[in-house]
């Protein structure tokens, strides 16, 4: 407690009813959440197994678990018992939803081994419903279905509310898509929240059981919650006849930037309406940035209407002035940014990982990647391919998914064709027709006696052998250690031979190394069954139920692959969109492409927008600028281009309105750095090397 400021201490000690902590950027919200967990366990009558802290990414959950474990190491509760941090539930929203769904699956007609479909699986299902190759249309319908689910809108309601032919078509696809998922004994990512929320709303005895299990909730990044997540929290933490509401929501309305995927600021308003005794505590001291950076951020966000007034401040001093540069075009901008980054690294004796280049849209990264490669500067691109998105890992996961759920048709098709086992498109077509006729999964349809008559023995035998082998492994998976089953699986697939037969040696070796690493990870997960050896801090999903078998691990893998890949921290410059950078911080930040049309982003249908919708969109774009500014700790450079190539033509650009809103002195005198030739760049670098180093800022 002595390490917390007065507002943080007030937030930790607020236990009499529901609490909202408005945590400004860099104000120590994670410290408050972890300290509050420790306070609940040490100074009050809560047990670790009754406390849940939820957030949005595996990385955030892992950091929170590590900090709680450090705080609680060797500590005792009020009765003198050693506190077991492993009994806490510290996880993502979707991990919590998965835990509830596993336990209650049969209530809604699912078996506990249901599959979790990734976005590309769902894309295929929607494509089948639409019977089109138009990827843009498929993505639009997929996005609309996701928004419906996030808002708790069921298919029949969506159909009744459809306002035009396009929405009616999307609603019909939604209805058929939901029925197909159920037939496959599968759920999608959004269902991991939607279905538990529905269950808790409809079944009072089930609700009381879970309220008794999880008695205090802490919700991180509350401003990013959607309607369904709010309902889930409200049901679990909102009180009942047995107890009063018991939760702490931590968030910042100024950093609400995910409206496009269903997050809504209305959830902050609803807290006050649904919980009249809500206590609101503001964290306004910033521990990240210098005064110039915070002043600019405060000035920008002050233009937005406020749910709650707050003003960030810091004890770090004013620091370096913010630099605004006007560039001739995007190539000039990239070259100037990379040169300045190199100079700053040398002068400050910094690391490459201390620098971030942030932008509004993914396509802006290309020119910076080219310049960084040309200068041989290492970089990491946000949103790069996840480990779980690699083709070889997806191939293996198809077998694992099918082991857990024989009704998973997409997994069946991928597994039986990778490697090919004498089963070609003609065989799969006949199998698919019979499966549709008899309303069976592809796997179950392999047992139909009529199938052999349709195919003949030569085509039928590979199918039958594949199913026999997989059933044999499934029986072993239910009773044997995961490591033994995994060894039998990889041997039976013959995947190493397949790679070396179809790829050149170096590529095959790299892919096989990934597969081997994946299997070693699975074996470690499968053998950590003892509660003392396998704590919640070791679990990938952060849940307090220990000892997953292979079938349970399959669901965990699916969830991890959707949330994020493996975290790495190489010494490299960070290239990131502003959305992906939220929650992160860097000593030195370059905000690039800050011009009208880029930030705020201009949409194709902007002219057709209603005034209110347009105002809300600009407010979210302004919050995005605020997020970008507050990622910087010590220095911030902002650049915009006088012209930018669009559709093959050079178009004139104007600086973003947000630059003027920062309230910097001499904003009208934006500098226009001259273009730098290769020889001039070489001369600058030589001069830089002759300059004495200055102390670290």
XYZ file of C-alpha atoms in Angstrom:
697
model
C 0.000 0.000 0.000
C 2.839 2.437 0.781
C 3.920 2.324 -2.892
C 0.529 3.570 -4.106
C -0.585 7.167 -4.420
C -3.694 8.348 -2.580
C -6.094 7.749 -5.490
C -4.683 4.274 -6.096
C -5.044 3.413 -2.391
C -8.648 4.606 -2.448
C -9.340 2.348 -5.446
C -7.756 -0.663 -3.730
C -9.692 -0.143 -0.485
C -13.084 0.525 -2.127
C -14.951 -2.691 -1.284
C -18.352 -1.444 -0.143
C -20.292 -2.119 -3.321
C -19.479 -1.685 -7.026
C -16.518 0.495 -8.009
C -15.439 2.164 -11.267
C -11.783 3.197 -11.504
C -11.184 5.716 -14.295
C -7.529 5.019 -15.042
C -5.924 7.546 -17.374
C -3.145 6.445 -19.718
C -0.039 5.379 -17.789
C -1.687 5.869 -14.405
C -0.861 2.432 -12.989
C -4.124 0.552 -13.506
C -2.489 -2.903 -13.488
C -0.789 -2.027 -10.208
C -4.188 -1.145 -8.751
C -5.819 -4.378 -9.951
C -3.018 -6.603 -8.614
C -2.802 -4.702 -5.326
C -6.563 -5.023 -4.895
C -6.406 -8.790 -5.408
C -3.704 -9.009 -2.744
C -5.745 -6.762 -0.414
C -8.858 -8.933 -0.846
C -6.872 -12.037 0.092
C -4.730 -10.634 2.913
C -7.074 -8.249 4.685
C -10.541 -9.665 3.976
C -12.366 -12.977 3.988
C -12.082 -13.757 0.290
C -10.460 -17.004 -0.843
C -8.363 -17.118 -4.009
C -10.751 -19.546 -5.730
C -13.573 -16.994 -5.387
C -11.757 -14.111 -7.146
C -11.687 -13.521 -10.905
C -9.794 -10.857 -12.873
C -10.581 -10.618 -16.580
C -8.922 -8.735 -19.427
C -8.705 -8.943 -23.221
C -5.388 -10.506 -24.257
C -3.260 -13.425 -23.140
C -0.311 -11.065 -22.757
C -2.179 -8.733 -20.383
C -3.485 -11.687 -18.373
C -0.003 -13.226 -18.128
C 1.507 -9.951 -16.909
C -1.235 -9.601 -14.325
C -0.704 -13.159 -13.066
C 3.041 -12.637 -12.715
C 2.573 -9.431 -10.735
C -0.035 -10.985 -8.433
C 2.182 -13.988 -7.822
C 5.106 -11.705 -6.888
C 2.896 -9.715 -4.500
C 1.510 -12.808 -2.782
C 4.625 -14.932 -2.524
C 4.889 -16.192 1.059
C 1.866 -14.160 2.224
C -0.851 -15.455 4.560
C -4.526 -14.609 4.871
C -6.273 -13.364 8.028
C -6.545 -16.900 9.377
C -2.827 -17.543 8.947
C -3.134 -19.873 5.937
C -0.668 -19.594 3.082
C -2.358 -17.851 0.141
C -2.312 -20.012 -2.993
C -2.182 -17.679 -5.963
C -2.658 -20.714 -8.223
C -6.314 -20.863 -7.166
C -7.081 -17.432 -8.656
C -8.844 -17.042 -11.992
C -6.866 -14.457 -13.971
C -7.718 -14.764 -17.644
C -9.285 -13.257 -20.737
C -13.034 -12.783 -21.158
C -13.048 -15.553 -23.732
C -11.138 -17.956 -21.489
C -13.700 -17.388 -18.753
C -16.545 -17.926 -21.226
C -14.871 -21.137 -22.382
C -14.655 -22.406 -18.795
C -18.370 -21.778 -18.260
C -19.262 -23.320 -21.600
C -17.193 -26.434 -20.918
C -19.022 -26.981 -17.645
C -22.510 -26.203 -18.969
C -22.293 -27.316 -22.615
C -24.965 -30.009 -22.383
C -27.512 -27.412 -21.274
C -27.495 -25.965 -24.800
C -27.018 -29.186 -26.737
C -23.226 -29.192 -26.992
C -20.901 -31.934 -25.871
C -17.948 -30.844 -23.666
C -15.534 -31.579 -26.534
C -17.115 -28.984 -28.826
C -14.854 -27.358 -31.421
C -13.930 -23.687 -31.544
C -13.916 -22.501 -35.141
C -11.306 -19.984 -36.217
C -12.199 -17.021 -38.441
C -11.175 -18.794 -41.663
C -13.400 -21.801 -40.801
C -16.320 -19.423 -40.230
C -15.497 -17.590 -43.453
C -15.895 -20.899 -45.320
C -19.274 -21.612 -43.717
C -20.587 -18.165 -44.653
C -19.210 -18.533 -48.173
C -21.197 -21.764 -48.553
C -24.366 -19.997 -47.394
C -23.875 -17.055 -49.764
C -22.705 -19.251 -52.666
C -20.348 -16.529 -53.873
C -16.636 -15.939 -54.370
C -16.952 -12.243 -53.466
C -14.582 -12.099 -50.468
C -15.535 -8.530 -49.595
C -19.226 -9.466 -49.347
C -18.397 -12.547 -47.252
C -16.308 -10.456 -44.858
C -19.079 -7.853 -44.594
C -21.638 -10.518 -43.655
C -19.168 -12.153 -41.270
C -18.564 -8.789 -39.588
C -22.303 -8.111 -39.327
C -22.926 -11.517 -37.736
C -20.147 -10.781 -35.239
C -21.730 -7.429 -34.353
C -25.123 -9.098 -33.869
C -23.583 -11.674 -31.557
C -21.621 -9.067 -29.600
C -24.830 -7.119 -29.056
C -26.707 -10.230 -27.936
C -29.010 -10.219 -30.985
C -30.287 -13.705 -31.835
C -30.880 -14.768 -35.488
C -34.684 -14.514 -35.389
C -34.477 -11.036 -33.860
C -31.935 -9.964 -36.495
C -34.285 -11.228 -39.202
C -37.274 -9.369 -37.729
C -35.264 -6.131 -37.449
C -33.715 -6.284 -40.952
C -34.308 -2.872 -42.544
C -33.448 -3.693 -46.151
C -32.794 -6.605 -48.514
C -29.053 -6.669 -47.756
C -29.604 -6.930 -43.994
C -32.326 -9.535 -44.535
C -29.896 -11.657 -46.546
C -27.256 -11.301 -43.800
C -29.817 -12.294 -41.149
C -30.829 -15.405 -43.134
C -27.163 -16.376 -43.438
C -26.800 -15.768 -39.676
C -29.682 -18.152 -38.934
C -28.306 -20.906 -41.177
C -24.747 -20.290 -39.981
C -25.794 -20.706 -36.327
C -27.612 -23.957 -37.164
C -24.561 -25.264 -39.039
C -22.269 -24.520 -36.112
C -24.573 -26.455 -33.792
C -24.678 -29.367 -36.243
C -20.875 -29.397 -36.243
C -20.875 -29.283 -32.429
C -18.862 -26.072 -32.728
C -18.844 -22.471 -31.585
C -17.109 -19.398 -32.954
C -15.092 -16.809 -31.053
C -18.095 -14.573 -30.310
C -20.098 -17.531 -28.969
C -17.619 -17.904 -26.107
C -19.198 -14.782 -24.593
C -22.702 -14.865 -26.085
C -23.646 -18.392 -25.061
C -22.507 -18.137 -21.402
C -24.328 -14.798 -21.104
C -27.519 -16.437 -22.447
C -27.160 -19.386 -20.099
C -26.735 -17.174 -17.052
C -29.732 -15.045 -18.065
C -32.030 -18.033 -18.596
C -31.106 -20.439 -15.786
C -31.339 -19.090 -12.224
C -29.856 -22.171 -10.548
C -26.890 -22.114 -12.940
C -26.420 -18.392 -12.269
C -26.400 -18.879 -8.500
C -23.894 -21.696 -8.844
C -21.444 -19.491 -10.731
C -22.038 -16.468 -8.507
C -21.152 -18.655 -5.548
C -18.021 -19.868 -7.292
C -16.759 -16.418 -8.370
C -17.603 -13.850 -5.705
C -15.459 -10.829 -6.605
C -14.699 -9.571 -10.099
C -12.069 -7.201 -11.414
C -12.536 -6.104 -15.031
C -9.585 -4.599 -16.922
C -9.958 -2.309 -19.981
C -13.654 -1.942 -19.192
C -14.167 0.665 -21.947
C -13.481 -2.078 -24.521
C -16.388 -4.293 -23.448
C -19.297 -4.948 -25.779
C -22.936 -5.455 -24.839
C -22.562 -9.216 -24.396
C -19.490 -8.868 -22.168
C -21.365 -6.356 -20.055
C -24.236 -8.819 -19.610
C -21.796 -11.576 -18.633
C -20.200 -9.354 -15.965
C -23.551 -8.044 -14.784
C -24.889 -11.569 -14.263
C -21.783 -12.867 -12.498
C -20.814 -9.844 -10.409
C -23.980 -7.784 -10.260
C -25.340 -9.234 -7.058
C -28.320 -11.419 -6.231
C -30.620 -12.300 -3.367
C -27.599 -13.940 -1.724
C -25.122 -11.051 -1.910
C -24.565 -7.462 -2.977
C -22.776 -6.484 -6.210
C -19.047 -7.098 -5.844
C -16.791 -5.850 -8.636
C -14.231 -3.262 -9.673
C -14.256 -2.098 -13.289
C -11.076 -0.359 -14.458
C -11.065 1.599 -17.687
C -10.665 4.909 -19.493
C -13.374 6.457 -21.653
C -10.668 8.496 -23.426
C -9.123 5.277 -24.783
C -12.290 3.707 -26.202
C -11.175 2.949 -29.777
C -12.902 -0.317 -30.654
C -16.409 0.828 -31.546
C -16.022 -0.765 -34.995
C -15.941 -4.223 -33.415
C -18.838 -3.744 -31.016
C -17.262 -2.101 -27.956
C -19.509 0.613 -26.598
C -19.100 3.546 -24.239
C -22.733 2.982 -23.295
C -21.421 0.342 -20.878
C -19.923 3.128 -18.763
C -23.279 4.906 -18.676
C -25.084 1.656 -17.876
C -22.901 1.076 -14.833
C -24.212 4.254 -13.250
C -27.792 3.431 -14.208
C -27.734 -0.239 -13.167
C -25.699 0.332 -9.998
C -26.789 3.594 -8.321
C -24.315 3.056 -5.457
C -21.374 2.939 -7.885
C -18.249 4.584 -6.461
C -16.135 6.421 -9.070
C -12.412 6.957 -8.458
C -10.099 8.770 -10.898
C -6.433 7.962 -11.470
C -4.920 11.075 -13.049
C -1.218 10.900 -12.146
C 0.688 9.595 -15.150
C 3.867 7.588 -14.523
C 4.790 7.202 -18.198
C 5.158 10.478 -20.050
C 6.717 13.915 -19.720
C 4.808 17.179 -19.381
C 4.895 18.276 -23.028
C 3.426 14.947 -24.125
C 0.658 15.011 -21.521
C -0.255 18.624 -22.252
C -0.715 17.792 -25.928
C -2.763 14.699 -25.081
C -4.999 16.604 -22.649
C -5.570 19.369 -25.206
C -6.617 16.932 -27.920
C -9.001 14.831 -25.838
C -10.593 17.924 -24.266
C -12.412 18.447 -27.599
C -14.499 15.295 -27.005
C -17.659 15.316 -24.871
C -16.896 13.807 -21.465
C -18.586 11.124 -19.423
C -16.119 11.875 -16.635
C -13.758 14.844 -16.442
C -10.096 14.105 -15.749
C -6.707 15.698 -16.437
C -3.466 13.740 -16.657
C -0.390 15.132 -14.908
C 3.139 13.925 -14.265
C 6.133 14.517 -12.020
C 8.580 13.731 -14.829
C 9.122 17.360 -15.811
C 8.339 18.918 -19.191
C 10.913 16.882 -21.144
C 11.672 17.191 -24.861
C 9.439 19.392 -26.969
C 7.171 17.598 -29.425
C 8.464 17.909 -32.998
C 6.098 18.348 -35.963
C 7.490 17.771 -39.463
C 5.800 18.347 -42.808
C 7.126 15.956 -45.457
C 6.969 16.188 -49.233
C 5.518 12.678 -49.694
C 5.465 9.241 -48.062
C 8.923 8.266 -49.353
C 10.416 11.460 -47.971
C 8.597 10.833 -44.687
C 9.908 7.276 -44.346
C 13.490 8.237 -45.172
C 13.465 11.184 -42.733
C 11.924 9.122 -39.921
C 14.445 6.298 -40.320
C 17.374 8.731 -40.410
C 16.153 10.539 -37.295
C 15.557 7.222 -35.543
C 19.138 6.127 -36.302
C 20.489 9.427 -35.050
C 18.420 9.321 -31.862
C 19.515 5.757 -31.126
C 23.164 6.757 -31.388
C 22.862 10.022 -29.451
C 20.764 8.549 -26.640
C 22.690 5.252 -26.527
C 19.303 3.557 -26.813
C 18.167 0.186 -28.145
C 16.111 -0.373 -31.282
C 13.274 -1.711 -29.108
C 13.006 1.763 -27.536
C 11.545 3.147 -30.778
C 8.082 2.731 -32.269
C 6.634 3.956 -35.569
C 2.861 4.180 -35.237
C 0.309 4.713 -38.010
C -3.442 4.559 -38.624
C -3.656 1.810 -41.269
C -1.671 -1.331 -42.058
C -0.837 -0.302 -45.625
C 1.279 2.596 -44.325
C 3.868 0.149 -42.992
C 5.157 -0.967 -46.405
C 7.351 2.074 -47.187
C 8.830 2.063 -43.658
C 9.618 -1.646 -43.949
C 11.477 -0.944 -47.205
C 13.532 1.844 -45.644
C 14.333 -0.180 -42.519
C 15.481 -3.143 -44.608
C 17.579 -0.853 -46.793
C 19.315 0.536 -43.705
C 19.585 -2.976 -42.198
C 17.644 -1.962 -39.105
C 15.774 -4.836 -37.404
C 12.044 -4.354 -36.951
C 8.940 -6.169 -35.713
C 5.638 -5.675 -37.495
C 2.509 -5.807 -35.350
C -0.124 -8.188 -36.588
C 2.487 -10.479 -38.126
C 1.722 -14.148 -38.564
C 0.964 -15.913 -35.310
C 2.688 -19.216 -34.572
C -0.756 -20.828 -34.583
C -1.519 -19.405 -38.038
C 1.338 -21.287 -39.700
C 0.081 -23.891 -42.186
C 1.961 -26.754 -40.541
C 0.487 -25.957 -37.107
C -3.017 -25.701 -38.577
C -2.485 -29.095 -40.227
C -1.654 -30.734 -36.896
C -4.455 -28.884 -35.114
C -6.938 -30.337 -37.620
C -6.102 -33.824 -36.320
C -6.376 -32.662 -32.712
C -9.727 -30.983 -33.369
C -11.048 -34.150 -34.973
C -9.852 -36.239 -32.018
C -11.882 -34.007 -29.719
C -14.940 -33.676 -31.954
C -15.751 -36.110 -34.777
C -18.462 -33.734 -36.057
C -15.889 -31.062 -37.021
C -16.194 -31.257 -40.824
C -13.593 -28.573 -41.741
C -11.039 -30.381 -39.551
C -11.952 -33.716 -41.188
C -11.340 -32.386 -44.700
C -7.983 -30.821 -43.784
C -6.778 -33.876 -41.856
C -7.683 -36.507 -44.440
C -6.103 -34.522 -47.281
C -2.879 -33.478 -45.479
C -1.033 -35.663 -46.260
C -3.212 -37.224 -48.943
C -4.237 -40.789 -48.112
C -5.640 -41.887 -51.420
C -8.722 -39.752 -50.812
C -9.368 -37.332 -53.651
C -12.021 -34.713 -54.498
C -14.333 -37.274 -56.155
C -14.382 -39.431 -53.013
C -15.035 -36.401 -50.794
C -17.858 -35.256 -53.086
C -19.667 -38.614 -52.730
C -19.049 -38.603 -48.987
C -20.369 -35.046 -48.684
C -23.538 -35.867 -50.622
C -24.310 -38.846 -48.381
C -23.532 -36.835 -45.252
C -26.009 -34.189 -46.383
C -28.634 -36.742 -47.322
C -28.477 -38.554 -43.979
C -27.755 -35.361 -41.943
C -24.486 -36.748 -40.570
C -21.000 -35.377 -40.163
C -18.435 -36.447 -42.762
C -16.738 -38.644 -40.160
C -19.990 -40.406 -39.196
C -20.961 -40.819 -42.849
C -17.856 -42.989 -43.350
C -19.709 -45.753 -41.444
C -22.646 -45.847 -43.868
C -22.862 -49.231 -45.578
C -24.062 -47.578 -48.765
C -20.810 -45.610 -48.999
C -18.764 -48.667 -50.008
C -21.290 -49.463 -52.731
C -21.069 -45.907 -54.056
C -17.265 -45.755 -53.995
C -15.982 -49.274 -54.423
C -13.445 -51.008 -52.186
C -10.353 -49.205 -53.506
C -11.707 -45.741 -52.685
C -13.584 -46.795 -49.564
C -10.718 -48.493 -47.717
C -8.551 -45.359 -47.156
C -11.557 -43.564 -45.630
C -12.396 -46.488 -43.382
C -8.764 -46.976 -42.296
C -8.444 -43.282 -41.441
C -11.564 -43.334 -39.245
C -10.507 -46.576 -37.491
C -7.112 -45.110 -36.688
C -8.557 -41.848 -35.396
C -11.144 -43.603 -33.208
C -8.379 -45.755 -31.750
C -6.395 -42.617 -30.865
C -9.517 -40.960 -29.451
C -10.071 -43.870 -27.076
C -6.458 -43.633 -25.935
C -6.711 -39.849 -25.507
C -9.540 -40.298 -23.006
C -7.531 -42.594 -20.715
C -3.804 -42.229 -21.402
C -1.267 -39.446 -20.768
C -1.247 -36.856 -23.517
C 2.443 -37.424 -24.341
C 1.875 -41.062 -25.339
C -1.101 -40.209 -27.548
C 0.800 -37.369 -29.199
C 3.707 -39.669 -30.056
C 1.286 -42.131 -31.661
C -0.465 -39.305 -33.516
C 2.647 -37.799 -35.090
C 3.915 -41.240 -36.047
C 0.598 -42.167 -37.635
C 0.354 -38.940 -39.623
C 3.785 -39.365 -41.172
C 4.027 -35.592 -41.308
C 7.834 -35.338 -41.331
C 8.076 -37.562 -44.412
C 5.267 -35.600 -46.043
C 7.153 -32.311 -45.556
C 10.437 -33.610 -46.978
C 8.629 -35.265 -49.899
C 6.778 -32.096 -50.926
C 9.168 -29.244 -50.008
C 12.805 -28.378 -50.480
C 14.980 -29.477 -47.567
C 15.486 -26.135 -45.796
C 11.775 -25.244 -45.867
C 10.816 -28.738 -44.723
C 13.306 -28.562 -41.863
C 11.935 -25.201 -40.665
C 8.353 -26.456 -40.737
C 9.222 -29.717 -38.996
C 11.048 -27.748 -36.282
C 7.843 -25.762 -35.684
C 5.807 -28.968 -35.471
C 8.307 -30.557 -33.069
C 8.263 -27.461 -30.876
C 4.463 -27.510 -30.883
C 4.333 -31.161 -29.812
C 6.871 -30.569 -27.037
C 4.711 -27.702 -25.776
C 1.612 -29.914 -25.857
C 3.423 -32.656 -23.946
C 4.501 -30.218 -21.241
C 0.928 -28.954 -20.932
C -0.434 -32.498 -20.784
C 1.927 -33.734 -18.075
C 1.433 -30.803 -15.670
C -1.501 -32.351 -13.878
C -0.541 -31.891 -10.255
C -2.015 -28.749 -8.733
C 1.216 -27.837 -6.980
C 3.327 -28.301 -10.102
C 0.815 -26.822 -12.501
C -0.511 -23.544 -11.164
C -2.873 -21.187 -12.890
C 0.206 -19.127 -13.714
C 1.477 -22.004 -15.864
C -1.816 -22.367 -17.693
C -2.098 -20.857 -21.137
C -5.616 -19.630 -20.477
C -5.134 -18.540 -16.861
C -8.020 -20.531 -15.416
C -7.839 -22.146 -12.020
C -8.836 -25.664 -13.168
C -5.659 -27.769 -13.273
C -4.754 -30.901 -15.193
C -6.057 -30.533 -18.730
C -6.115 -33.688 -20.803
C -5.403 -33.696 -24.526
C -9.041 -33.083 -25.469
C -9.274 -30.021 -23.208
C -5.979 -28.737 -24.591
C -7.484 -28.700 -28.069
C -9.976 -26.019 -26.982
C -7.238 -24.056 -25.241
C -5.114 -24.103 -28.406
C -8.023 -22.828 -30.490
C -8.598 -19.980 -28.064
C -4.916 -19.016 -27.869
C -4.626 -18.913 -31.645
C -7.483 -16.407 -31.832
C -6.284 -14.150 -29.044
C -2.647 -13.832 -30.072
C 0.508 -15.685 -30.925
C 3.621 -16.129 -28.823
C 5.117 -12.991 -27.319
C 8.667 -12.050 -28.181
C 10.795 -9.050 -27.296
C 13.687 -8.822 -29.776
C 15.839 -5.699 -30.029
C 13.967 -4.266 -32.977
C 12.007 -1.174 -33.963
C 8.250 -1.608 -33.509
C 5.987 -0.937 -36.483
C 2.390 -0.886 -35.321
C -1.058 0.427 -35.996
C -2.423 2.724 -33.321
C -5.074 0.160 -32.441
C -2.475 -2.560 -31.844
C -0.293 -0.199 -29.788
C -2.917 0.480 -27.111
C -1.712 -0.735 -23.737
C 1.939 -0.470 -24.782
C 4.531 2.233 -24.226
C 7.833 3.206 -25.798
C 10.548 5.703 -24.817
C 10.523 7.272 -28.298
C 7.539 7.386 -30.665
C 7.112 8.514 -34.279
C 3.482 9.190 -35.226
C 3.385 9.177 -39.030
C 0.807 10.052 -41.669
C -1.063 12.403 -39.336
C -3.094 14.186 -41.988
C -6.720 14.626 -42.923
C -8.031 11.486 -44.593
C -5.548 9.286 -42.740
C -6.221 10.365 -39.137
C -9.077 11.046 -38.910
C -9.595 8.263 -41.414
C -11.824 9.051 -44.372
C -14.343 6.388 -45.310
C -15.863 5.764 -48.735
C -19.417 6.410 -47.523
C -18.559 9.413 -45.376
C -20.847 11.751 -47.316
C -23.847 9.484 -46.660
C -23.231 9.392 -42.899
C -25.710 11.034 -40.609
C -24.319 13.992 -38.688
C -24.482 12.161 -35.354
C -22.712 9.081 -36.727
C -20.023 11.247 -38.295
C -19.475 13.124 -35.029
C -19.134 9.855 -33.110
C -16.655 8.567 -35.673
C -14.495 11.706 -35.373
C -14.618 11.403 -31.578
C -13.278 7.833 -31.798
C -10.564 8.937 -34.232
C -9.622 11.684 -31.757
C -9.348 9.066 -29.012
C -7.071 7.115 -31.350
C -4.813 10.175 -31.663
C -4.841 10.478 -27.867
C -3.777 6.844 -27.567
C -0.937 7.460 -30.021
C 0.364 10.497 -28.167
C 0.246 8.776 -24.774
C 2.308 5.774 -25.975
C 5.387 8.044 -25.823
C 7.450 8.244 -22.642
C 10.272 10.674 -23.420
C 10.069 11.935 -27.003
C 7.361 12.302 -29.630
C 7.798 13.217 -33.294
C 4.784 13.724 -35.560
C 4.902 13.875 -39.353
C 2.452 14.480 -42.162
C 2.796 14.488 -45.956
C 2.003 17.398 -48.257
C 1.014 14.924 -50.932
C 0.317 11.199 -50.948
C -0.191 8.684 -53.728
C -3.750 7.358 -53.905
C -4.974 5.152 -56.734
C -1.851 5.910 -58.774
C -2.263 9.708 -58.534
C -0.534 12.205 -56.251
C -3.101 14.034 -54.118
C -2.606 17.120 -51.990
C -2.908 16.599 -48.226
C -3.546 18.818 -45.245
C -2.267 18.306 -41.692
C -4.733 16.550 -39.412
C -7.030 18.745 -37.367
C -5.676 16.885 -34.341
C -2.242 18.506 -34.784
C -3.800 21.930 -34.322
C -5.779 20.672 -31.337
C -2.566 19.697 -29.526
C -2.065 23.371 -28.667
C 1.645 23.431 -29.492
C 3.432 26.753 -29.996
C 4.201 27.790 -33.587
C 2.079 25.026 -35.066
C 1.617 27.130 -38.194
C 5.375 27.059 -38.803
C 5.525 23.367 -39.568
C 8.971 22.481 -40.854
C 9.432 20.968 -44.280
C 12.628 18.950 -44.249
C 14.354 18.853 -47.650
C 14.674 15.549 -49.449
C 17.840 13.650 -48.555
C 20.017 12.091 -51.259
C 22.020 8.908 -50.524
C 25.255 10.962 -50.456
C 23.755 13.491 -48.026
C 22.583 10.633 -45.816
C 26.126 9.195 -45.815
C 27.598 12.605 -44.958
C 25.125 13.018 -42.090
C 26.002 9.610 -40.672
C 29.729 10.404 -40.834
C 29.116 13.686 -39.008
C 27.000 11.887 -36.450
C 29.788 9.410 -35.705
C 32.151 12.316 -35.011
C 29.720 13.916 -32.540
C 30.462 13.249 -28.817
C 27.761 11.177 -27.154
C 25.488 12.970 -24.728
C 24.261 11.456 -21.446
C 21.160 9.278 -21.623
C 18.051 11.457 -21.505
